XYZ file of C-alpha atoms in Angstrom:
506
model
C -4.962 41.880 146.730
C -6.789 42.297 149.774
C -7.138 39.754 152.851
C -10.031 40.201 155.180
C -10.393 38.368 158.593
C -13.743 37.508 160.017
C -15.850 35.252 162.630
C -18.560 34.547 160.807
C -18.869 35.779 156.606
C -22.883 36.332 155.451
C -23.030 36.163 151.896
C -26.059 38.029 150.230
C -27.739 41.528 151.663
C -31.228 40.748 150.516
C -34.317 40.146 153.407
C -32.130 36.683 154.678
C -28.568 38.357 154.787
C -30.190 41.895 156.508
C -31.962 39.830 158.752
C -29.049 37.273 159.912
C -27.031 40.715 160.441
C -29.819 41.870 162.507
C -30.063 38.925 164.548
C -25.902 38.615 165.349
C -25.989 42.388 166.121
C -28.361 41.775 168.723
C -27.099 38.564 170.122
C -23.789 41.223 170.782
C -21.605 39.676 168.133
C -20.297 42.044 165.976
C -17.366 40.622 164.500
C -18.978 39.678 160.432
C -18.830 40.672 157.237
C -21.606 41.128 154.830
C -20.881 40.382 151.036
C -22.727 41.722 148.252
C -22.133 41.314 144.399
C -23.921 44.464 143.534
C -22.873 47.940 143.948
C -25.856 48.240 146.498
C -28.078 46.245 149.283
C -31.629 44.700 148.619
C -31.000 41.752 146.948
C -33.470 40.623 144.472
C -35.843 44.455 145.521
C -32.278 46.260 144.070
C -31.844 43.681 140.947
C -35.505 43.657 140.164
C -36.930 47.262 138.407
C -38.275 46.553 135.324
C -41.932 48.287 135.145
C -44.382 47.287 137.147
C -42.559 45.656 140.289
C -44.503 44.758 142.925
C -44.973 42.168 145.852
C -48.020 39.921 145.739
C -47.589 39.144 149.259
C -49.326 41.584 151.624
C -47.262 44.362 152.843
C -48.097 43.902 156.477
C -47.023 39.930 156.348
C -43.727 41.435 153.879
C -41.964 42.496 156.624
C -40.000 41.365 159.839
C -42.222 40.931 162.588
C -39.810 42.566 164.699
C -39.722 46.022 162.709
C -43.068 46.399 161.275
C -43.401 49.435 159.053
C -47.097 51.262 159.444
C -46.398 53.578 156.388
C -47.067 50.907 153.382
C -48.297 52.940 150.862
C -50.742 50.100 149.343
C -51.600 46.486 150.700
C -49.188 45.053 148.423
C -45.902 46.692 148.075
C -43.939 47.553 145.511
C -40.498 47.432 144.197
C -38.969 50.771 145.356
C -40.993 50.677 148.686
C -40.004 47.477 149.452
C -36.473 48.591 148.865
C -36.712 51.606 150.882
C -37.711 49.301 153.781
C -34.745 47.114 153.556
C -32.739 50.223 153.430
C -34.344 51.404 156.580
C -33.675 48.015 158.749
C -30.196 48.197 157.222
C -29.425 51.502 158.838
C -31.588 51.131 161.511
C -29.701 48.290 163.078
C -26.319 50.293 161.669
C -25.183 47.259 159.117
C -23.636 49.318 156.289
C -20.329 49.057 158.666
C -20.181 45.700 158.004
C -21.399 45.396 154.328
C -18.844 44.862 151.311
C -20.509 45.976 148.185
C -19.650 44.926 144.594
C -18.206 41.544 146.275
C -19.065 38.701 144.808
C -18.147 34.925 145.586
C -16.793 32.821 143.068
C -15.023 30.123 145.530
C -15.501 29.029 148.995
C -13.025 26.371 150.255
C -13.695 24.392 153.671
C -10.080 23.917 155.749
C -10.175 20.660 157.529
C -7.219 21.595 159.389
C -8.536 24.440 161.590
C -11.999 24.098 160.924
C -12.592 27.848 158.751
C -13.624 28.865 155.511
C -11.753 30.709 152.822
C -13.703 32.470 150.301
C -12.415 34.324 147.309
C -14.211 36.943 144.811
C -14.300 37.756 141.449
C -12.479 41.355 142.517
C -9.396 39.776 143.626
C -10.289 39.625 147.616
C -9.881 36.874 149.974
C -11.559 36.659 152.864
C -11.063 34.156 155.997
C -13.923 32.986 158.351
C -14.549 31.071 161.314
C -18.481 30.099 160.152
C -19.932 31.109 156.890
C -23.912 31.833 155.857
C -24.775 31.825 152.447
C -28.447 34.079 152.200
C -27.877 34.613 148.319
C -31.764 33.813 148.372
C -33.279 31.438 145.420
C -34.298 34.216 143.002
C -30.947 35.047 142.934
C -29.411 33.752 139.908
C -31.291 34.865 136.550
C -32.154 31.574 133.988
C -32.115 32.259 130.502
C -34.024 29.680 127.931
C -32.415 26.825 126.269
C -33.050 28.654 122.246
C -31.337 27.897 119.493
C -29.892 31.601 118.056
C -30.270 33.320 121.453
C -27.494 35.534 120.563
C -28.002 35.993 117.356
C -30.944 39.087 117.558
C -29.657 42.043 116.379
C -32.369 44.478 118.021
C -32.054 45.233 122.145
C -32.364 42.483 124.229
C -32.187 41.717 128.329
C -33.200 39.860 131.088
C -36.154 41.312 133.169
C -33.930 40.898 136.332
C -31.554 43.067 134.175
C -34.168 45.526 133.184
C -32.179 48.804 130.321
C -33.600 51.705 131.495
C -31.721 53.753 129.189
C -33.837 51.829 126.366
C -37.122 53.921 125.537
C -39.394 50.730 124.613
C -42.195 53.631 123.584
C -43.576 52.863 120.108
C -41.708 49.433 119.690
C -42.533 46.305 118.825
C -42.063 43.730 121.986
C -41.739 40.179 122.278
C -41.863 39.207 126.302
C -40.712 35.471 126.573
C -42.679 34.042 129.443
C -45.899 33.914 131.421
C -45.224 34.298 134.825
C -44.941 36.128 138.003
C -42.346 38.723 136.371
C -44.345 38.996 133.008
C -47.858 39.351 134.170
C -46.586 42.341 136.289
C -44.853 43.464 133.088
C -47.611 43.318 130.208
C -50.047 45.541 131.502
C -47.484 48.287 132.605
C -45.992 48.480 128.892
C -49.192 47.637 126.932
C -50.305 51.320 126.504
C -47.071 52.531 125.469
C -45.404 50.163 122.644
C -46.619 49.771 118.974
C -47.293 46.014 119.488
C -46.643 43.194 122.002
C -46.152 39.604 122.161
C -46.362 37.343 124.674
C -44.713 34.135 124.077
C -46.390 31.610 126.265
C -45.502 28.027 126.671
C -47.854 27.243 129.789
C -50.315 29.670 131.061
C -50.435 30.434 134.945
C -53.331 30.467 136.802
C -54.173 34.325 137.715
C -56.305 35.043 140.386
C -58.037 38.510 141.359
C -55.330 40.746 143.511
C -57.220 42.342 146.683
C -55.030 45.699 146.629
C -55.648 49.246 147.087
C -54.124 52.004 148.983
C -53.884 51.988 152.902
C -56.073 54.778 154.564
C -54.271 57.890 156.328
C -56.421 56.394 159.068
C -55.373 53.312 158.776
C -51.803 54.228 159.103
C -51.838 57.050 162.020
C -53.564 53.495 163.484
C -51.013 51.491 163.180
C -48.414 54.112 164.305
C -50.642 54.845 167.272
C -51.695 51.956 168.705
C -49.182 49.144 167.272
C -51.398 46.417 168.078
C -53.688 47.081 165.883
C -51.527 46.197 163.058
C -50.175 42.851 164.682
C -53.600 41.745 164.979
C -54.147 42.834 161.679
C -51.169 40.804 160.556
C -52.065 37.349 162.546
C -55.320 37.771 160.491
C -53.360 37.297 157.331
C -51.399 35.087 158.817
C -54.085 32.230 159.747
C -55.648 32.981 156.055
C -52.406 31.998 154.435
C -51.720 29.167 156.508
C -55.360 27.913 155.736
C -54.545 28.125 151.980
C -51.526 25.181 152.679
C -54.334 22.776 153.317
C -54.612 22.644 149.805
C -51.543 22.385 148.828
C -50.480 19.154 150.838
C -53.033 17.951 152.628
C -56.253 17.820 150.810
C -55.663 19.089 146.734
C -59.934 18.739 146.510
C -60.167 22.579 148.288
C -57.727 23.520 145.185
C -60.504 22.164 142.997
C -63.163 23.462 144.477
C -61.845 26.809 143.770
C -60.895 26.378 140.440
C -64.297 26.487 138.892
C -64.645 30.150 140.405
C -60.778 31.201 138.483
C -62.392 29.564 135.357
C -65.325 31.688 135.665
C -63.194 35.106 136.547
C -61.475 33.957 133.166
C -63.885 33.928 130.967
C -65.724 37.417 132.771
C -62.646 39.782 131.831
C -60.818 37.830 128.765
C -63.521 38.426 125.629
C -62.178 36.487 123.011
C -62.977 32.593 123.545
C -59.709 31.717 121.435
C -57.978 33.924 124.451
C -59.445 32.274 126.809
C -58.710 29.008 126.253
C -55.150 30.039 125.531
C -54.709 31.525 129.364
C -56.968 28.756 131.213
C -54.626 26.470 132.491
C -55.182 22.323 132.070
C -53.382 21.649 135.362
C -54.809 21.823 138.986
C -55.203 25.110 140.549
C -51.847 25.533 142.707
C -50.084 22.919 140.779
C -47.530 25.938 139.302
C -46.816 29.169 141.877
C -50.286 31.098 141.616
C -50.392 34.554 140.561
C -52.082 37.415 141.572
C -53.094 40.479 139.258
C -56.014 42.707 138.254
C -54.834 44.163 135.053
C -52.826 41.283 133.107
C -55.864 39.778 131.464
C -57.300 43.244 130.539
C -54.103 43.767 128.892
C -54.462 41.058 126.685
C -57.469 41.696 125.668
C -55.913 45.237 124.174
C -55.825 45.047 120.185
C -51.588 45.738 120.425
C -51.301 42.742 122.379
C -51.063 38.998 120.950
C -50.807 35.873 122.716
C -48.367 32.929 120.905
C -48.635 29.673 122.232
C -46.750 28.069 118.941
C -43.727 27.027 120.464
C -40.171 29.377 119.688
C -37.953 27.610 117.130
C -35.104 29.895 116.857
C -34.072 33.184 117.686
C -33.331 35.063 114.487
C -31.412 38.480 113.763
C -34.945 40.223 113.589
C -36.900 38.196 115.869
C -38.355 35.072 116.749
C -39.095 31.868 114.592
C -42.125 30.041 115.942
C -42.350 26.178 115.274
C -45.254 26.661 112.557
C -42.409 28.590 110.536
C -44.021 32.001 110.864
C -40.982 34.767 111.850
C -41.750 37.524 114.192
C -40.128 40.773 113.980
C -39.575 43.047 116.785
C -37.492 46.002 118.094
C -36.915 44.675 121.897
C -36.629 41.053 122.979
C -37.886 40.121 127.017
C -36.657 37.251 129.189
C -39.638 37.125 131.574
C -37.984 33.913 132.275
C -37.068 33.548 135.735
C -34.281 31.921 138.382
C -32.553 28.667 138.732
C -34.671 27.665 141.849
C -34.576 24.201 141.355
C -31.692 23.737 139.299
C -27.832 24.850 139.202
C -28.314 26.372 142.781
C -24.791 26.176 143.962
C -23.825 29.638 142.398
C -20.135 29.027 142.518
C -17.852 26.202 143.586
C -18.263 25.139 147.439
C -15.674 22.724 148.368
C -15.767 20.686 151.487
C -14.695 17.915 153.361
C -12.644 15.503 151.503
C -12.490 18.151 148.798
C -16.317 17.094 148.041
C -17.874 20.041 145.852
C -21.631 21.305 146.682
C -22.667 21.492 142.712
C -21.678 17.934 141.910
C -23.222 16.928 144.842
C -26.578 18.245 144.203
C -26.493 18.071 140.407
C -26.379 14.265 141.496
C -28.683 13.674 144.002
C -30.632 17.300 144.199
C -30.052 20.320 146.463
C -30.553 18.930 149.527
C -30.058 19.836 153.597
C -31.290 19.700 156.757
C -34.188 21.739 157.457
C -32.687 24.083 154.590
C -29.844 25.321 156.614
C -26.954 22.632 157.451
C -25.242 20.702 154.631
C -23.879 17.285 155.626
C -19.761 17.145 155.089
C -20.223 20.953 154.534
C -18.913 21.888 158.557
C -19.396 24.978 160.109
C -21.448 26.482 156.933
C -25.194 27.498 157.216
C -27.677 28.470 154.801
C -30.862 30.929 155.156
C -33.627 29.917 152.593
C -31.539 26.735 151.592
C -33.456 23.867 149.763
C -37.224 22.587 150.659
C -37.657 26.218 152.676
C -39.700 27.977 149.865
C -43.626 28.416 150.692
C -46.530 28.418 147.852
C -48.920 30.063 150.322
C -47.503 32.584 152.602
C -44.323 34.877 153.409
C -40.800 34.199 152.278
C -39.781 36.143 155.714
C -41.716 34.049 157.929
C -39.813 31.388 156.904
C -36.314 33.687 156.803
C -36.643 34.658 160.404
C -37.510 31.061 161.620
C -33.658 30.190 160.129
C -32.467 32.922 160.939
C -33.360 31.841 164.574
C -32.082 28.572 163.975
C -28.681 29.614 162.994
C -28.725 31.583 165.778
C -29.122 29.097 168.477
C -26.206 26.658 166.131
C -23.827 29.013 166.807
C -23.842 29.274 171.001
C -22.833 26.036 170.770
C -19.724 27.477 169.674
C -19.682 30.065 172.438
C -20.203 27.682 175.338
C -18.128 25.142 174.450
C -13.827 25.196 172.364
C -15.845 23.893 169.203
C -13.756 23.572 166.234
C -16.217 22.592 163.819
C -20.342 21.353 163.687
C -21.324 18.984 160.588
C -24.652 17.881 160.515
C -25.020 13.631 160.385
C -25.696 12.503 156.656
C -28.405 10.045 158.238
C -29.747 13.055 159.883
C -29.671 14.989 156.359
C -30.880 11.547 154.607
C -34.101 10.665 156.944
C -35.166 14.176 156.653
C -35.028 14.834 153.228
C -36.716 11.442 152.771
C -39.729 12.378 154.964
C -39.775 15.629 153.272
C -39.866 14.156 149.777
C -42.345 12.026 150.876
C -44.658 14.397 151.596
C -44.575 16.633 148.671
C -44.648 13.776 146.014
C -48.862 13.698 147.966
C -48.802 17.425 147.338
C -50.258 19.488 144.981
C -47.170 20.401 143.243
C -46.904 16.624 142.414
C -50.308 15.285 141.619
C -51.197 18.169 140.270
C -50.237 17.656 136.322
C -48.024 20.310 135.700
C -43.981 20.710 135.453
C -42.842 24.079 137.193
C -39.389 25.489 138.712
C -40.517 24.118 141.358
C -38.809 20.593 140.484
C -35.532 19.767 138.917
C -35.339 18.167 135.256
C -36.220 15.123 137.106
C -39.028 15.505 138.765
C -37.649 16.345 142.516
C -39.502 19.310 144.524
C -36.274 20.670 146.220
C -37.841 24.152 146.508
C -40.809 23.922 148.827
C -41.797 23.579 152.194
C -44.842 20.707 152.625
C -47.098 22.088 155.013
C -47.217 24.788 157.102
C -45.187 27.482 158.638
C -45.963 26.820 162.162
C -44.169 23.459 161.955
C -41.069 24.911 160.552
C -41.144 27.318 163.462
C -41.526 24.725 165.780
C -38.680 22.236 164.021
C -36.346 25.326 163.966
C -37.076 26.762 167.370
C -33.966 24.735 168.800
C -30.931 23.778 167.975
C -30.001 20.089 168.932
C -26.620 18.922 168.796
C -27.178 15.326 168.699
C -28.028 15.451 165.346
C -24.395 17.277 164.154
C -20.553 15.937 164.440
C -19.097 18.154 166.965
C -15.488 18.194 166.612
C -13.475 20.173 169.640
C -10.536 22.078 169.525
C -7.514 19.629 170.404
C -5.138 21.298 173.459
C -1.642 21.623 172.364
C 0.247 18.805 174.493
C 3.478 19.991 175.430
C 6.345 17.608 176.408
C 8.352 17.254 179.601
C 11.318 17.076 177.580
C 10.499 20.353 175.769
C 9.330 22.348 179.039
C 12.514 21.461 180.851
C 14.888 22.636 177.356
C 12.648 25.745 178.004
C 13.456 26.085 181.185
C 17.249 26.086 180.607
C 17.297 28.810 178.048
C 15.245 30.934 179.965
């Protein structure tokens, strides 16, 4: 068994984990280890392949500001470019060094008595660490549905997070369970090649046009060229996404004033009226995460491809058993279904203070923290895309970097000054998270009639930022002590009595 000794420990290697190695590298601290369960970096880019992978947020705004790539092939990027760009920024900034592959985390356990962290993994190592970062990221951890007979399906079967390559789905006959971001990518890139498919839909998603196409040689020598082209170019996008949060928390009647238009896009490229009401969502425009795509609805309207809205009894050993007793046969079985976002986010036992464990504490209450990176009675621990940091309008990295930043500027406190540990105040944590709450039970996501992974079983949005990304820049652009326990290292007090015995038997 191996034993690994470390400052700080930065679980995960997708955009939060490269970009917290990035950030300590340049701030001239490179004692860390990064962990990573799978045999490579990326994250959810190196997890996610099935067909059809892409970003649907713009390339240019996909990326950290402070390595901006001018060779994106197309506006919106997809799943092996993106990867290749993480890959770059990894040995760019030289982090392989540091990386553990085919690590992964199934205990961390806080020690009150000198203020570090002792993590174990699943392949027998321990590690010990002065701070720890979890950036696991919350599309991390695949969810599979609650069916009665799941296992039970004798034909080929997987996860779309855990795409079988090996498995030639030409000619088949596919179920895909699920409507949303994964699926619609899905549909249309297998649609021309199997016998017949099936999409299993128990709440449609509103679909909006995609505005993609291929970047310009001229664009890109551009960009090269004369760099500030493409950061103005970026700040454009910026200011239009931020603009789109006004409708999410501050004014839904902009989401409905759109609407009408997505309604009308509808019914333009779906033919069938039976389709179309099947796919037009009864919920407010922004209500579930909305998706972008030119080529899912002309998918469905392809004679191999069916749309079942009957809801999924059972799993069988040939297929699926809808809920008006009609059985489904198929070859290959699809679980377009998604991440725990919202719910079992604590991915393996996190014990600490007072031998308090993470999961029961947010299975209680709700992931909470404050501003999604410090965990009351959790010292000395940080997290990068932690609860209420997700966006419905703009860039995951945006909102990366901004922790990142934050985390950053935590841990000189430990450089100036003999800290043993930092533990951010529960009333800190508990005024936050009730403003927060506050805010989002006006937004969209709330009023707007829907249920979504956005929200827990019971009802709580502990996945989304409420408002824009300018004000989390601003909250996280210091780091303020007052608000945490500081706890100092204790000098050792030597006696008289024990100096003078010293002093003999020297």
């Amino acid at each position: 068994m191996s034993t690994y000794n470390t400052d700080i420990l930065i679980i995960g290697t997708g955009f939060g984990g490269i970009c917290m190695g990035i950030k300590l590298k340049e701030a001239n601290n490179n004692n860390f280890i990064m962990l990573e369960r799978d045999p490579e970096l990326g994250g959810t880019w190196y997890a996610n392949t099935y067909p059809g992978a892409e970003c649907d947020v713009h390339s240019h705004l996909y990326q950290y500001s402070f390595e901006p790539n001018p060779n994106w092939k197309k506006m919106f990027g997809t799943q092996e470019e993106i990867l290749e760009y993480t890959n770059h920024c990894v040995d760019k900034y030289n982090l392989r060094p540091n990386v553990h592959l085919s690590a992964e985390v199934n205990h961390a356990q806080y020690n009150e008595e000198d203020g570090t962290w002792t993590l174990k993994t699943k392949q027998g190592k321990t590690y010990h660490a002065n701070k720890v970062i979890i950036a696991g990221g919350g599309l991390s951890r695949i969810a599979f549905p609650d069916i009665k007979g799941i296992n039970s399906f004798k034909g080929e079967k997987f996860h779309s997070a855990q795409w079988n390559h090996d498995y030639d789905y030409s000619n088949k006959r596919v179920a895909i369970i699920g409507s949303g971001a994964s699926a619609i990518q899905i549909v249309p890139a297998i649609a021309k090649k199997v016998k017949s498919l099936s999409v299993f839909q128990r709440t449609p998603s509103w679909v909006i046009p995609k505005p993609d196409r291929e970047i310009s040689t001229v664009e890109k020598t551009l960009f090269k060229y004369l760099p500030i082209t493409q950061q103005l170019y970026r700040n454009a996008l910026f200011v239009r996404n931020e603009l789109f949060a006004t409708g999410f928390v501050i004014d839904q009647r902009v989401m409905k004033l759109v609407q009408p238009q997505v309604e009308k896009y509808i019914k333009k490229v779906v033919k069938d009226k039976s389709l179309q009401e099947k796919v037009t969502p009864n919920y407010t425009l922004g209500c579930k995460r909305i998706l972008l795509s030119n080529d899912y609805y002309p998918a469905l309207n392809r004679d191999n491809v069916e749309v079942v809205t009957e809801g999924i009894d059972a799993i069988t050993s040939k297929g699926i058993k809808t809920k008006d007793g009609k059985q489904h046969e198929f070859d290959l079985i699809v679980f377009a279904t998604g991440f725990k976002a919202s719910e079992d986010v604590a991915p393996f036992p996190i014990i600490g203070k007072n031998g308090n464990n993470l999961k029961e504490i947010w299975d209680e209450k709700g992931a909470e923290a404050y501003l999604g990176v410090s965990i009351a009675g959790f010292p000395n621990a940080f997290m990068v895309i932690g609860p209420n940091t997700g966006l419905g309008h703009s860039s995951m990295i945006l909102m990366i970097e901004h922790s990142v930043h934050y985390i950053i500027e935590a841990l000189k406190t430990y450089n100036n000054k003999k800290v043993k540990s930092i533990d951010v105040k529960q009333k800190v944590q508990d005024d936050y998270n009730a403003a927060i709450q506050k805010r989002l039970n006006k937004a969209v996501w709330s009023q707007g009639g829907c249920a979504s992974w956005y929200k827990t079983k019971d009802g709580k949005n502990t996945t989304l930022w409420p408002g824009f990304t300018f004000e989390f820049r601003a909250r996280t652009l210091f780091f303020d002590s007052s608000k945490y326990n500081v706890e100092y290292v204790q000098p050792k007090v030597v006696s008289k009595k024990n100096v003078k015995k010293d002093i003999v038997l020297n």
